[in-house]
């Protein structure tokens, strides 16, 4: 039975993800929840989940930093970034963090289960590659991710 850890600083989002997963995949175990990146890394060590569904924007430690910390610790968990953000360098930032995929919160009904299934099977899930390529070609990069500009401006 695959174990899933849900990490988001908003109760309603965690409850929503839990509800979707329990309704559509009752054979998956929700092994725990966390509200920030530091809690996520501690819970990942404690529960050894197969998948972390991890928000980006959280207090204490953001999701990309938490993903990097989890990967550095050599945990066998796979990370799915679950975000409201959409910006040109998102795929690059997610990949650099060590995460194996991402899902837009606005697309959770369509993509969340498919993404987790892909990660459980050893694959990745980065949405529509053609769409990502199109977005990347629209604007030149200045070397600073738009996520950092949005969150720390």
XYZ file of C-alpha atoms in Angstrom:
153
model
C 0.000 0.000 0.000
C 1.621 3.291 -1.093
C 2.098 5.875 1.661
C 1.428 9.560 0.948
C 2.507 12.572 3.041
C 0.545 15.787 2.433
C 2.365 19.086 3.067
C 0.650 22.467 2.827
C 0.296 25.367 5.240
C -3.452 25.663 4.567
C -5.745 23.242 6.385
C -8.378 23.379 3.651
C -5.846 22.355 0.985
C -4.572 19.423 3.055
C -8.162 18.336 3.734
C -9.014 18.653 0.038
C -6.036 16.568 -1.081
C -6.805 13.975 1.598
C -10.438 13.846 0.464
C -9.548 13.402 -3.213
C -7.026 10.662 -2.466
C -9.236 8.775 -0.005
C -12.227 8.929 -2.349
C -10.422 7.941 -5.543
C -7.633 5.722 -4.162
C -8.784 4.211 -0.853
C -5.939 1.694 -1.153
C -3.382 4.504 -0.668
C -2.457 5.354 2.922
C -2.233 8.981 4.035
C 0.608 8.453 6.522
C 0.769 12.031 7.771
C 0.522 15.754 7.195
C 2.834 18.716 7.707
C 2.394 22.488 7.533
C 5.863 23.664 6.483
C 9.038 22.441 4.855
C 10.899 21.697 8.073
C 8.000 19.556 9.335
C 7.943 17.873 5.914
C 11.583 16.781 6.147
C 11.067 15.487 9.704
C 7.858 13.659 8.729
C 9.560 12.180 5.645
C 12.229 10.646 7.886
C 9.668 9.438 10.429
C 7.005 7.999 8.097
C 9.123 7.095 5.045
C 6.344 7.936 2.571
C 6.481 6.788 -1.017
C 5.211 10.209 -2.169
C 5.237 13.701 -0.664
C 2.623 16.077 -2.068
C 4.442 19.298 -1.263
C 3.330 22.927 -1.561
C 5.923 25.534 -2.583
C 4.961 28.625 -0.594
C 5.069 27.792 3.114
C 6.536 29.342 6.255
C 9.815 28.242 7.876
C 11.099 26.400 4.770
C 9.493 26.499 1.324
C 8.686 23.372 -0.647
C 11.607 23.633 -3.059
C 14.047 23.908 -0.151
C 12.330 20.979 1.576
C 12.570 18.902 -1.601
C 16.313 19.589 -1.787
C 16.739 18.659 1.901
C 14.807 15.407 1.442
C 16.882 14.464 -1.603
C 20.158 15.279 0.227
C 19.156 12.980 3.080
C 18.938 10.102 0.635
C 15.333 9.280 1.480
C 13.584 7.087 -1.049
C 10.495 9.289 -1.086
C 9.474 10.868 -4.363
C 8.341 14.491 -4.353
C 5.379 15.958 -6.187
C 5.251 19.742 -5.965
C 1.631 20.898 -5.622
C 1.423 24.607 -6.330
C -0.754 27.537 -7.252
C 2.247 29.164 -8.946
C 2.681 29.280 -12.683
C 5.724 31.011 -14.080
C 8.161 30.520 -16.923
C 10.908 28.730 -14.972
C 8.684 26.527 -12.794
C 9.723 23.223 -14.369
C 13.412 24.142 -14.060
C 13.038 25.174 -10.400
C 11.116 21.986 -9.567
C 13.689 19.765 -11.296
C 16.595 21.570 -9.611
C 14.965 20.909 -6.241
C 15.117 17.164 -6.930
C 11.335 16.769 -7.164
C 10.031 14.314 -9.740
C 6.972 16.306 -10.753
C 4.495 19.075 -10.149
C 0.767 19.689 -10.378
C -1.000 23.025 -10.477
C -3.588 23.248 -7.684
C -6.081 24.477 -10.257
C -5.600 21.168 -12.144
C -5.787 18.844 -9.125
C -9.039 17.242 -10.249
C -7.490 16.286 -13.573
C -3.826 15.682 -12.730
C -3.232 14.837 -9.059
C -3.997 11.109 -9.235
C -2.242 10.728 -12.615
C 0.849 12.479 -11.278
C 1.054 10.344 -8.134
C 0.564 7.190 -10.215
C 3.392 8.289 -12.519
C 5.744 8.884 -9.582
C 4.771 5.587 -7.926
C 5.644 3.832 -11.200
C 9.109 5.421 -11.137
C 8.326 8.117 -13.682
C 7.945 11.876 -13.598
C 5.053 14.264 -14.150
C 5.734 17.767 -15.404
C 2.478 18.553 -17.162
C 2.346 19.173 -20.872
C 5.948 19.413 -22.172
C 4.868 21.330 -25.279
C 3.121 23.899 -23.094
C 6.185 24.215 -20.845
C 8.432 24.695 -23.878
C 6.098 27.356 -25.264
C 6.103 29.233 -21.948
C 9.898 29.030 -21.729
C 10.301 30.583 -25.168
C 8.073 33.581 -24.417
C 10.427 35.472 -22.161
C 14.209 35.535 -21.740
C 15.548 34.564 -18.329
C 17.558 37.027 -16.308
C 18.946 34.235 -14.132
C 16.518 34.818 -11.251
C 13.478 32.601 -11.085
C 10.103 34.272 -11.156
C 9.150 32.254 -8.068
C 11.871 33.966 -6.052
C 10.786 37.312 -7.431
C 7.154 36.615 -6.476
C 7.894 35.344 -2.974
C 10.766 37.474 -1.819
C 10.235 40.786 -3.602
